[in-house]
PDB file of C-alpha atoms and ligand atoms in Angstrom:
ATOM      1  CA  MET A   1      48.372 189.824 110.344  1.00  0.00           C
ATOM      2  CA  THR A   2      45.800 190.825 107.941  1.00  0.00           C
ATOM      3  CA  GLU A   3      43.137 188.238 106.851  1.00  0.00           C
ATOM      4  CA  SER A   4      44.702 187.908 103.298  1.00  0.00           C
ATOM      5  CA  LEU A   5      48.127 187.453 104.723  1.00  0.00           C
ATOM      6  CA  LYS A   6      46.685 184.793 107.047  1.00  0.00           C
ATOM      7  CA  GLN A   7      45.038 182.973 104.166  1.00  0.00           C
ATOM      8  CA  ILE A   8      48.272 183.139 102.119  1.00  0.00           C
ATOM      9  CA  ASP A   9      50.260 181.644 105.002  1.00  0.00           C
ATOM     10  CA  ARG A  10      47.719 178.773 105.375  1.00  0.00           C
ATOM     11  CA  LEU A  11      48.133 178.018 101.651  1.00  0.00           C
ATOM     12  CA  ILE A  12      51.810 177.911 101.832  1.00  0.00           C
ATOM     13  CA  CYS A  13      51.745 175.643 104.959  1.00  0.00           C
ATOM     14  CA  ASP A  14      49.296 173.359 103.152  1.00  0.00           C
ATOM     15  CA  TRP A  15      51.595 173.353 100.237  1.00  0.00           C
ATOM     16  CA  LEU A  16      54.627 172.386 102.314  1.00  0.00           C
ATOM     17  CA  LYS A  17      52.435 169.403 103.730  1.00  0.00           C
ATOM     18  CA  ILE A  18      52.165 168.133 100.066  1.00  0.00           C
ATOM     19  CA  VAL A  19      55.971 168.484  99.771  1.00  0.00           C
ATOM     20  CA  ASP A  20      56.197 166.057 102.709  1.00  0.00           C
ATOM     21  CA  ASP A  21      54.162 163.591 100.674  1.00  0.00           C
ATOM     22  CA  ILE A  22      56.157 163.934  97.324  1.00  0.00           C
ATOM     23  CA  LEU A  23      59.670 164.524  98.496  1.00  0.00           C
ATOM     24  CA  PRO A  24      60.484 160.862  99.570  1.00  0.00           C
ATOM     25  CA  ARG A  25      59.474 159.547  96.083  1.00  0.00           C
ATOM     26  CA  LEU A  26      61.417 162.270  94.402  1.00  0.00           C
ATOM     27  CA  ILE A  27      64.535 161.587  96.354  1.00  0.00           C
ATOM     28  CA  GLN A  28      64.213 157.804  95.687  1.00  0.00           C
ATOM     29  CA  GLU A  29      64.186 158.589  91.974  1.00  0.00           C
ATOM     30  CA  MET A  30      66.929 161.258  92.242  1.00  0.00           C
ATOM     31  CA  HIS A  31      69.192 161.825  89.281  1.00  0.00           C
ATOM     32  CA  THR A  32      71.880 164.618  89.330  1.00  0.00           C
ATOM     33  CA  ASP A  33      73.059 166.747  86.517  1.00  0.00           C
ATOM     34  CA  THR A  34      75.872 169.333  86.528  1.00  0.00           C
ATOM     35  CA  LYS A  35      75.560 173.048  85.679  1.00  0.00           C
ATOM     36  CA  LYS A  36      78.737 175.246  85.409  1.00  0.00           C
ATOM     37  CA  ASP A  37      81.211 172.660  86.661  1.00  0.00           C
ATOM     38  CA  ARG A  38      81.336 169.236  88.342  1.00  0.00           C
ATOM     39  CA  PHE A  39      80.816 170.853  91.732  1.00  0.00           C
ATOM     40  CA  ASP A  40      77.634 172.714  90.628  1.00  0.00           C
ATOM     41  CA  LEU A  41      74.806 170.221  91.070  1.00  0.00           C
ATOM     42  CA  VAL A  42      71.192 170.086  90.250  1.00  0.00           C
ATOM     43  CA  THR A  43      68.673 167.365  90.569  1.00  0.00           C
ATOM     44  CA  ASN A  44      65.187 166.517  89.324  1.00  0.00           C
ATOM     45  CA  VAL A  45      64.114 167.184  92.952  1.00  0.00           C
ATOM     46  CA  ASP A  46      65.103 170.826  92.702  1.00  0.00           C
ATOM     47  CA  LYS A  47      63.417 171.274  89.335  1.00  0.00           C
ATOM     48  CA  GLN A  48      60.264 169.327  90.396  1.00  0.00           C
ATOM     49  CA  ILE A  49      59.757 171.029  93.671  1.00  0.00           C
ATOM     50  CA  GLN A  50      60.070 174.469  91.828  1.00  0.00           C
ATOM     51  CA  ASP A  51      57.674 173.369  89.120  1.00  0.00           C
ATOM     52  CA  HIS A  52      55.175 172.037  91.644  1.00  0.00           C
ATOM     53  CA  PHE A  53      55.245 175.428  93.414  1.00  0.00           C
ATOM     54  CA  GLN A  54      54.857 177.320  90.160  1.00  0.00           C
ATOM     55  CA  THR A  55      51.716 175.235  89.486  1.00  0.00           C
ATOM     56  CA  PHE A  56      50.391 176.015  92.940  1.00  0.00           C
ATOM     57  CA  LEU A  57      50.920 179.620  92.614  1.00  0.00           C
ATOM     58  CA  SER A  58      49.216 179.679  89.212  1.00  0.00           C
ATOM     59  CA  ASN A  59      46.265 177.935  90.559  1.00  0.00           C
ATOM     60  CA  GLN A  60      45.788 179.241  94.112  1.00  0.00           C
ATOM     61  CA  LEU A  61      47.392 182.796  93.876  1.00  0.00           C
ATOM     62  CA  PRO A  62      46.976 183.834  90.288  1.00  0.00           C
ATOM     63  CA  GLY A  63      48.804 187.172  89.539  1.00  0.00           C
ATOM     64  CA  HIS A  64      51.649 186.185  92.055  1.00  0.00           C
ATOM     65  CA  LEU A  65      55.043 185.982  90.282  1.00  0.00           C
ATOM     66  CA  LEU A  66      57.941 183.548  90.928  1.00  0.00           C
ATOM     67  CA  LEU A  67      61.560 184.342  90.756  1.00  0.00           C
ATOM     68  CA  ALA A  68      63.564 181.178  91.412  1.00  0.00           C
ATOM     69  CA  GLU A  69      66.931 179.397  90.864  1.00  0.00           C
ATOM     70  CA  GLU A  70      66.010 176.791  88.282  1.00  0.00           C
ATOM     71  CA  LYS A  71      64.254 179.051  85.810  1.00  0.00           C
ATOM     72  CA  ASN A  72      64.627 182.162  83.626  1.00  0.00           C
ATOM     73  CA  ASN A  73      63.765 185.317  85.540  1.00  0.00           C
ATOM     74  CA  ASP A  74      64.425 187.998  82.811  1.00  0.00           C
ATOM     75  CA  ASP A  75      60.682 188.879  82.813  1.00  0.00           C
ATOM     76  CA  ILE A  76      60.306 189.434  86.543  1.00  0.00           C
ATOM     77  CA  ASP A  77      60.431 192.774  88.256  1.00  0.00           C
ATOM     78  CA  PRO A  78      60.953 191.793  92.017  1.00  0.00           C
ATOM     79  CA  TYR A  79      60.228 195.188  93.239  1.00  0.00           C
ATOM     80  CA  HIS A  80      56.503 195.588  92.267  1.00  0.00           C
ATOM     81  CA  GLY A  81      53.422 193.550  92.841  1.00  0.00           C
ATOM     82  CA  HIS A  82      53.143 190.198  94.537  1.00  0.00           C
ATOM     83  CA  VAL A  83      56.495 188.291  94.183  1.00  0.00           C
ATOM     84  CA  TRP A  84      57.803 184.968  95.531  1.00  0.00           C
ATOM     85  CA  ILE A  85      61.413 184.161  95.584  1.00  0.00           C
ATOM     86  CA  MET A  86      62.439 180.575  95.974  1.00  0.00           C
ATOM     87  CA  ASP A  87      65.324 178.152  96.340  1.00  0.00           C
ATOM     88  CA  PRO A  88      63.621 174.871  95.846  1.00  0.00           C
ATOM     89  CA  ILE A  89      66.501 173.072  97.329  1.00  0.00           C
ATOM     90  CA  ASP A  90      69.223 175.040  99.243  1.00  0.00           C
ATOM     91  CA  GLY A  91      72.145 172.708  99.929  1.00  0.00           C
ATOM     92  CA  THR A  92      71.796 170.479  96.881  1.00  0.00           C
ATOM     93  CA  ALA A  93      75.309 169.104  97.375  1.00  0.00           C
ATOM     94  CA  ASN A  94      74.126 167.920 100.828  1.00  0.00           C
ATOM     95  CA  LEU A  95      71.027 166.270  99.481  1.00  0.00           C
ATOM     96  CA  VAL A  96      73.128 164.434  96.915  1.00  0.00           C
ATOM     97  CA  LYS A  97      75.992 163.471  99.054  1.00  0.00           C
ATOM     98  CA  GLN A  98      74.339 163.177 102.401  1.00  0.00           C
ATOM     99  CA  GLN A  99      70.537 163.373 102.200  1.00  0.00           C
ATOM    100  CA  GLU A 100      70.488 165.788 105.114  1.00  0.00           C
ATOM    101  CA  ASP A 101      71.057 169.517 105.759  1.00  0.00           C
ATOM    102  CA  TYR A 102      69.217 171.059 102.873  1.00  0.00           C
ATOM    103  CA  CYS A 103      66.088 173.170 102.855  1.00  0.00           C
ATOM    104  CA  ILE A 104      63.455 175.012 100.820  1.00  0.00           C
ATOM    105  CA  ILE A 105      63.720 178.864 101.010  1.00  0.00           C
ATOM    106  CA  LEU A 106      60.701 181.152 100.250  1.00  0.00           C
ATOM    107  CA  GLY A 107      60.174 184.812 100.540  1.00  0.00           C
ATOM    108  CA  TYR A 108      57.049 186.755  99.712  1.00  0.00           C
ATOM    109  CA  PHE A 109      57.257 190.555  98.848  1.00  0.00           C
ATOM    110  CA  VAL A 110      54.534 192.972  98.146  1.00  0.00           C
ATOM    111  CA  ASP A 111      55.809 196.245  96.228  1.00  0.00           C
ATOM    112  CA  GLY A 112      59.228 195.430  97.338  1.00  0.00           C
ATOM    113  CA  GLU A 113      58.265 194.858 101.156  1.00  0.00           C
ATOM    114  CA  PRO A 114      58.904 191.541 102.778  1.00  0.00           C
ATOM    115  CA  LYS A 115      55.732 189.965 104.228  1.00  0.00           C
ATOM    116  CA  LEU A 116      56.249 186.252 104.817  1.00  0.00           C
ATOM    117  CA  SER A 117      59.366 184.188 104.862  1.00  0.00           C
ATOM    118  CA  TYR A 118      59.935 180.321 105.203  1.00  0.00           C
ATOM    119  CA  ILE A 119      62.903 178.128 105.536  1.00  0.00           C
ATOM    120  CA  TYR A 120      61.742 174.476 105.653  1.00  0.00           C
ATOM    121  CA  ASP A 121      64.323 172.053 107.079  1.00  0.00           C
ATOM    122  CA  TYR A 122      62.507 168.913 105.713  1.00  0.00           C
ATOM    123  CA  PRO A 123      64.982 166.181 106.916  1.00  0.00           C
ATOM    124  CA  HIS A 124      64.533 167.545 110.583  1.00  0.00           C
ATOM    125  CA  ASN A 125      60.845 168.260 110.251  1.00  0.00           C
ATOM    126  CA  LYS A 126      61.354 172.010 111.195  1.00  0.00           C
ATOM    127  CA  LEU A 127      59.500 174.836 109.582  1.00  0.00           C
ATOM    128  CA  TYR A 128      60.947 178.175 110.355  1.00  0.00           C
ATOM    129  CA  LYS A 129      58.547 180.955 109.441  1.00  0.00           C
ATOM    130  CA  ALA A 130      58.714 184.881 109.890  1.00  0.00           C
ATOM    131  CA  ILE A 131      55.674 187.156 109.473  1.00  0.00           C
ATOM    132  CA  ALA A 132      56.204 190.945 108.991  1.00  0.00           C
ATOM    133  CA  GLY A 133      55.369 192.867 112.373  1.00  0.00           C
ATOM    134  CA  GLU A 134      54.539 189.608 114.020  1.00  0.00           C
ATOM    135  CA  GLY A 135      57.608 187.672 114.858  1.00  0.00           C
ATOM    136  CA  ALA A 136      59.082 184.465 113.886  1.00  0.00           C
ATOM    137  CA  TYR A 137      58.173 180.806 114.452  1.00  0.00           C
ATOM    138  CA  GLU A 138      59.765 177.391 114.647  1.00  0.00           C
ATOM    139  CA  ASN A 139      56.978 174.734 114.173  1.00  0.00           C
ATOM    140  CA  ASP A 140      54.524 177.397 115.324  1.00  0.00           C
ATOM    141  CA  LEU A 141      56.453 178.144 118.506  1.00  0.00           C
ATOM    142  CA  PRO A 142      57.554 181.761 118.875  1.00  0.00           C
ATOM    143  CA  MET A 143      61.241 182.253 118.474  1.00  0.00           C
ATOM    144  CA  LEU A 144      63.017 184.394 120.861  1.00  0.00           C
ATOM    145  CA  LYS A 145      65.562 187.159 119.978  1.00  0.00           C
ATOM    146  CA  PRO A 146      68.921 185.480 120.487  1.00  0.00           C
ATOM    147  CA  ALA A 147      71.098 186.471 123.444  1.00  0.00           C
ATOM    148  CA  THR A 148      73.978 188.901 122.435  1.00  0.00           C
ATOM    149  CA  LEU A 149      77.167 187.114 121.522  1.00  0.00           C
ATOM    150  CA  SER A 150      80.618 188.622 121.371  1.00  0.00           C
ATOM    151  CA  ILE A 151      82.952 187.621 118.819  1.00  0.00           C
ATOM    152  CA  GLU A 152      85.055 185.746 121.273  1.00  0.00           C
ATOM    153  CA  ASP A 153      82.099 183.603 122.203  1.00  0.00           C
ATOM    154  CA  ALA A 154      80.830 183.122 118.616  1.00  0.00           C
ATOM    155  CA  ILE A 155      80.909 180.374 116.163  1.00  0.00           C
ATOM    156  CA  LEU A 156      81.329 181.894 112.640  1.00  0.00           C
ATOM    157  CA  SER A 157      80.339 180.242 109.387  1.00  0.00           C
ATOM    158  CA  PHE A 158      81.700 181.051 105.961  1.00  0.00           C
ATOM    159  CA  ASN A 159      83.105 179.303 102.938  1.00  0.00           C
ATOM    160  CA  PRO A 160      86.932 179.291 103.293  1.00  0.00           C
ATOM    161  CA  HIS A 161      87.520 178.946  99.662  1.00  0.00           C
ATOM    162  CA  VAL A 162      86.486 182.428  98.872  1.00  0.00           C
ATOM    163  CA  LEU A 163      88.303 184.421 101.468  1.00  0.00           C
ATOM    164  CA  ASN A 164      92.133 185.382 101.589  1.00  0.00           C
ATOM    165  CA  ASP A 165      94.189 183.370 104.177  1.00  0.00           C
ATOM    166  CA  ARG A 166      95.053 186.543 106.264  1.00  0.00           C
ATOM    167  CA  THR A 167      91.244 187.126 106.779  1.00  0.00           C
ATOM    168  CA  ILE A 168      90.462 183.410 107.546  1.00  0.00           C
ATOM    169  CA  ASN A 169      93.214 183.372 110.112  1.00  0.00           C
ATOM    170  CA  ALA A 170      91.988 186.591 111.780  1.00  0.00           C
ATOM    171  CA  LEU A 171      88.415 185.184 111.974  1.00  0.00           C
ATOM    172  CA  PHE A 172      89.632 181.922 113.332  1.00  0.00           C
ATOM    173  CA  GLN A 173      91.965 183.631 116.062  1.00  0.00           C
ATOM    174  CA  THR A 174      89.368 186.102 117.173  1.00  0.00           C
ATOM    175  CA  SER A 175      86.167 183.993 117.321  1.00  0.00           C
ATOM    176  CA  PHE A 176      85.311 181.030 119.394  1.00  0.00           C
ATOM    177  CA  SER A 177      85.287 178.510 116.652  1.00  0.00           C
ATOM    178  CA  TYR A 178      84.193 177.844 112.916  1.00  0.00           C
ATOM    179  CA  ARG A 179      81.528 175.596 111.547  1.00  0.00           C
ATOM    180  CA  ILE A 180      79.749 175.335 108.116  1.00  0.00           C
ATOM    181  CA  ILE A 181      76.685 173.418 107.334  1.00  0.00           C
ATOM    182  CA  GLY A 182      76.665 173.970 103.559  1.00  0.00           C
ATOM    183  CA  SER A 183      73.193 175.458 103.113  1.00  0.00           C
ATOM    184  CA  CYS A 184      72.927 179.229 103.259  1.00  0.00           C
ATOM    185  CA  GLY A 185      69.481 178.983 104.534  1.00  0.00           C
ATOM    186  CA  LEU A 186      70.341 176.569 107.342  1.00  0.00           C
ATOM    187  CA  ASP A 187      73.584 178.247 108.305  1.00  0.00           C
ATOM    188  CA  SER A 188      71.565 181.396 108.580  1.00  0.00           C
ATOM    189  CA  ILE A 189      69.030 179.539 110.721  1.00  0.00           C
ATOM    190  CA  ARG A 190      71.845 178.746 113.305  1.00  0.00           C
ATOM    191  CA  VAL A 191      72.504 182.563 113.497  1.00  0.00           C
ATOM    192  CA  ILE A 192      68.810 183.291 113.756  1.00  0.00           C
ATOM    193  CA  LYS A 193      68.538 180.705 116.799  1.00  0.00           C
ATOM    194  CA  GLY A 194      71.689 182.224 118.499  1.00  0.00           C
ATOM    195  CA  GLN A 195      73.843 179.016 117.869  1.00  0.00           C
ATOM    196  CA  PHE A 196      76.214 180.782 115.488  1.00  0.00           C
ATOM    197  CA  GLY A 197      77.438 184.269 115.893  1.00  0.00           C
ATOM    198  CA  ALA A 198      77.473 184.964 112.140  1.00  0.00           C
ATOM    199  CA  HIS A 199      77.084 183.559 108.609  1.00  0.00           C
ATOM    200  CA  MET A 200      78.468 185.133 105.519  1.00  0.00           C
ATOM    201  CA  ASN A 201      78.427 184.484 101.803  1.00  0.00           C
ATOM    202  CA  THR A 202      80.410 186.603  99.173  1.00  0.00           C
ATOM    203  CA  ASN A 203      78.279 185.713  96.369  1.00  0.00           C
ATOM    204  CA  PRO A 204      74.703 184.787  97.075  1.00  0.00           C
ATOM    205  CA  LYS A 205      71.807 185.146  94.607  1.00  0.00           C
ATOM    206  CA  PRO A 206      68.384 186.501  95.612  1.00  0.00           C
ATOM    207  CA  TRP A 207      66.962 182.973  96.433  1.00  0.00           C
ATOM    208  CA  ASP A 208      69.755 182.121  98.820  1.00  0.00           C
ATOM    209  CA  ILE A 209      69.113 185.010 101.220  1.00  0.00           C
ATOM    210  CA  VAL A 210      65.568 185.998 100.559  1.00  0.00           C
ATOM    211  CA  ALA A 211      63.914 184.653 103.698  1.00  0.00           C
ATOM    212  CA  GLN A 212      66.645 185.905 106.063  1.00  0.00           C
ATOM    213  CA  PHE A 213      65.668 189.577 105.767  1.00  0.00           C
ATOM    214  CA  LEU A 214      62.383 189.122 107.672  1.00  0.00           C
ATOM    215  CA  PHE A 215      63.860 186.837 110.322  1.00  0.00           C
ATOM    216  CA  ALA A 216      66.592 189.476 110.818  1.00  0.00           C
ATOM    217  CA  GLN A 217      64.020 192.179 111.059  1.00  0.00           C
ATOM    218  CA  GLU A 218      61.823 190.343 113.452  1.00  0.00           C
ATOM    219  CA  LEU A 219      64.407 189.038 115.833  1.00  0.00           C
ATOM    220  CA  ASN A 220      66.842 192.009 115.897  1.00  0.00           C
ATOM    221  CA  LEU A 221      69.633 190.513 113.986  1.00  0.00           C
ATOM    222  CA  LYS A 222      71.974 192.420 111.595  1.00  0.00           C
ATOM    223  CA  MET A 223      71.757 191.572 107.864  1.00  0.00           C
ATOM    224  CA  THR A 224      73.988 193.718 105.584  1.00  0.00           C
ATOM    225  CA  SER A 225      76.354 193.602 102.871  1.00  0.00           C
ATOM    226  CA  LEU A 226      80.090 193.002 103.837  1.00  0.00           C
ATOM    227  CA  ASP A 227      80.784 196.815 104.104  1.00  0.00           C
ATOM    228  CA  GLY A 228      77.763 197.270 106.347  1.00  0.00           C
ATOM    229  CA  GLY A 229      75.479 198.663 103.759  1.00  0.00           C
ATOM    230  CA  LYS A 230      71.990 197.516 102.674  1.00  0.00           C
ATOM    231  CA  VAL A 231      71.401 194.166 100.764  1.00  0.00           C
ATOM    232  CA  ASP A 232      69.223 194.455  97.631  1.00  0.00           C
ATOM    233  CA  PHE A 233      66.769 191.472  97.812  1.00  0.00           C
ATOM    234  CA  GLY A 234      66.160 191.451  94.036  1.00  0.00           C
ATOM    235  CA  LYS A 235      69.911 191.391  93.191  1.00  0.00           C
ATOM    236  CA  GLY A 236      71.653 189.511  96.085  1.00  0.00           C
ATOM    237  CA  GLY A 237      75.378 190.059  96.533  1.00  0.00           C
ATOM    238  CA  PRO A 238      77.972 189.723  99.442  1.00  0.00           C
ATOM    239  CA  PHE A 239      75.865 189.301 102.796  1.00  0.00           C
ATOM    240  CA  ILE A 240      76.337 188.702 106.406  1.00  0.00           C
ATOM    241  CA  ILE A 241      73.589 187.744 108.932  1.00  0.00           C
ATOM    242  CA  SER A 242      74.968 188.302 112.361  1.00  0.00           C
ATOM    243  CA  ASN A 243      74.157 188.440 115.968  1.00  0.00           C
ATOM    244  CA  PRO A 244      74.110 192.136 116.898  1.00  0.00           C
ATOM    245  CA  GLY A 245      77.092 191.527 119.379  1.00  0.00           C
ATOM    246  CA  CYS A 246      79.799 190.496 116.789  1.00  0.00           C
ATOM    247  CA  HIS A 247      78.486 192.024 113.607  1.00  0.00           C
ATOM    248  CA  GLN A 248      80.893 195.082 113.544  1.00  0.00           C
ATOM    249  CA  ASP A 249      83.867 193.081 114.796  1.00  0.00           C
ATOM    250  CA  VAL A 250      83.465 190.548 111.988  1.00  0.00           C
ATOM    251  CA  LEU A 251      83.147 193.354 109.362  1.00  0.00           C
ATOM    252  CA  ASP A 252      86.155 195.121 110.803  1.00  0.00           C
ATOM    253  CA  ILE A 253      88.156 191.961 110.241  1.00  0.00           C
ATOM    254  CA  LEU A 254      86.728 191.404 106.682  1.00  0.00           C
ATOM    255  CA  ASN A 255      87.674 194.977 105.595  1.00  0.00           C
ATOM    256  CA  SER A 256      90.957 195.484 107.352  1.00  0.00           C
ATOM    257  CA  GLY A 257      94.141 195.634 105.153  1.00  0.00           C
ATOM    258  CA  ASN A 258      93.328 195.014 101.606  1.00  0.00           C
ATOM    259  CA  GLY A 259      89.975 193.410 102.482  1.00  0.00           C
ATOM    260  CA  TYR A 260      88.628 189.836 102.467  1.00  0.00           C
ATOM    261  CA  GLN A 261      88.834 189.070  98.729  1.00  0.00           C
ATOM    262  CA  LYS A 262      91.521 186.652  97.412  1.00  0.00           C
TER     263      LYS A 262
HETATM  264  P1  LIG B 301      77.985 173.885  98.328  1.00  0.00           P
HETATM  265  O1  LIG B 301      78.000 172.878  99.320  1.00  0.00           O
HETATM  266  O2  LIG B 301      77.723 173.592  96.875  1.00  0.00           O
HETATM  267  O3  LIG B 301      76.930 175.112  98.769  1.00  0.00           O
HETATM  268  C1  LIG B 301      76.918 175.613 100.032  1.00  0.00           C
HETATM  269  C2  LIG B 301      75.806 176.786 100.135  1.00  0.00           C
HETATM  270  O4  LIG B 301      76.325 177.906  99.133  1.00  0.00           O
HETATM  271  C3  LIG B 301      74.401 176.444  99.569  1.00  0.00           C
HETATM  272  O5  LIG B 301      73.516 177.244 100.229  1.00  0.00           O
HETATM  273  C4  LIG B 301      74.626 176.702  98.054  1.00  0.00           C
HETATM  274  O6  LIG B 301      73.197 176.902  97.550  1.00  0.00           O
HETATM  275  C5  LIG B 301      75.305 177.980  97.992  1.00  0.00           C
HETATM  276  N1  LIG B 301      76.083 178.201  96.883  1.00  0.00           N
HETATM  277  C6  LIG B 301      76.230 177.178  95.826  1.00  0.00           C
HETATM  278  N2  LIG B 301      77.144 177.784  94.832  1.00  0.00           N
HETATM  279  C7  LIG B 301      77.451 179.038  95.287  1.00  0.00           C
HETATM  280  C8  LIG B 301      78.223 180.124  94.674  1.00  0.00           C
HETATM  281  N3  LIG B 301      78.863 179.981  93.545  1.00  0.00           N
HETATM  282  N4  LIG B 301      78.137 181.250  95.422  1.00  0.00           N
HETATM  283  C9  LIG B 301      77.598 181.474  96.520  1.00  0.00           C
HETATM  284  N5  LIG B 301      76.974 180.414  97.163  1.00  0.00           N
HETATM  285  C10 LIG B 301      76.796 179.263  96.576  1.00  0.00           C
HETATM  286  O7  LIG B 301      79.265 174.810  98.517  1.00  0.00           O
HETATM  287  P2  LIG B 301      80.755 174.221  98.198  1.00  0.00           P
HETATM  288  O8  LIG B 301      80.767 172.806  97.763  1.00  0.00           O
HETATM  289  O9  LIG B 301      81.450 174.567  99.331  1.00  0.00           O
HETATM  290  O10 LIG B 301      81.215 175.004  96.948  1.00  0.00           O
HETATM  291  C11 LIG B 301      80.745 175.035  95.673  1.00  0.00           C
HETATM  292  C12 LIG B 301      80.931 176.368  94.904  1.00  0.00           C
HETATM  293  O11 LIG B 301      80.270 177.402  95.284  1.00  0.00           O
HETATM  294  C13 LIG B 301      82.415 176.741  94.941  1.00  0.00           C
HETATM  295  O12 LIG B 301      82.828 177.267  93.750  1.00  0.00           O
HETATM  296  C14 LIG B 301      82.316 177.761  96.106  1.00  0.00           C
HETATM  297  O13 LIG B 301      83.597 178.662  96.003  1.00  0.00           O
HETATM  298  C15 LIG B 301      81.110 178.368  95.833  1.00  0.00           C
HETATM  299  N6  LIG B 301      80.486 179.038  97.069  1.00  0.00           N
HETATM  300  C16 LIG B 301      80.873 180.319  97.397  1.00  0.00           C
HETATM  301  C17 LIG B 301      80.410 180.836  98.498  1.00  0.00           C
HETATM  302  C18 LIG B 301      80.667 182.262  98.645  1.00  0.00           C
HETATM  303  O14 LIG B 301      80.539 182.706  99.812  1.00  0.00           O
HETATM  304  N7  LIG B 301      81.206 183.137  97.635  1.00  0.00           N
HETATM  305  C19 LIG B 301      79.612 180.111  99.444  1.00  0.00           C
HETATM  306  C20 LIG B 301      79.327 178.831  99.285  1.00  0.00           C
HETATM  307  C21 LIG B 301      79.740 178.206  97.984  1.00  0.00           C
HETATM  308  P3  LIG B 301      72.561 175.805  96.576  1.00  0.00           P
HETATM  309  O15 LIG B 301      72.714 174.443  97.255  1.00  0.00           O
HETATM  310  O16 LIG B 301      71.244 176.211  96.265  1.00  0.00           O
HETATM  311  O17 LIG B 301      73.476 175.677  95.313  1.00  0.00           O
HETATM  312 CA1  LIG B 302      70.959 178.210  97.375  1.00  0.00          CA
HETATM  313 CA1  LIG B 303      69.411 175.756  95.148  1.00  0.00          CA
END
């Protein structure tokens, strides 16, 4: 890792320690608003964590830009310069309903290349980090490439509301089982750790999937669109992160017949 990347990583880890100090109070004072509909939640926690990070960037890394869920990003070009993409709380419904199973997602790109990625599982005190060319870490311990999982042995994770019944039944029948945590970042972490075979989302935004690129790159996982193509980190769109042992089989099911969409 270059010296400047090391310094940036240290700054981010220090910022996440500040999060440890401020989150309990924010959660205690939490109030919830809705966005598009009654299921689309946002809280003061999401907004204040994002604002805190924006202030930190402006002070510590001037010139670095932020593309994030709870702000307008019209003026951000994600493909040039130093760009951070952030989901301040991924799994907001879990935060509101369960106070568990949510995370902060962060990805750092230089001229469109991923350099650093973070998924911070605050309730379980686990920081997952990936560094370009160096590997991935769980609380500073190196993460291993997961063992190969065939679809028959794999737990699959997806939102059943968005797939047609034929596809859901085929996935249930072919795989070992089904689980969903309800946080794109933490469902992806299960794949990254070899606990799940695959996680897919038919409509993620850049901040839902930004960190997963580097974990997939460093740990030999597959991260593609649902037709097997490349995912554009600046746009998001249908994606799967998968163990290499079941990726093609899951895609074959999604794309058989008239496809997976309702
Ligand atoms: P949820 O618990 O609100 O969210 C589960 C995960 O999906 C979180 O990572 C969440 O990020 C993300 N998410 C939230 N809204 C999404 C959307 N419209 N499209 C894709 N990802 C989304 O999920 P839920 O209660 O099951 O569903 C809430 C709404 O989101 C429903 O309309 C559902 O159909 C839709 N959704 C769609 C997909 C998909 O694959 N297309 C996946 C999940 C949810 P935040 O916590 O940062 O919002
Ligand atoms: Ca999200
Ligand atoms: Ca969010």
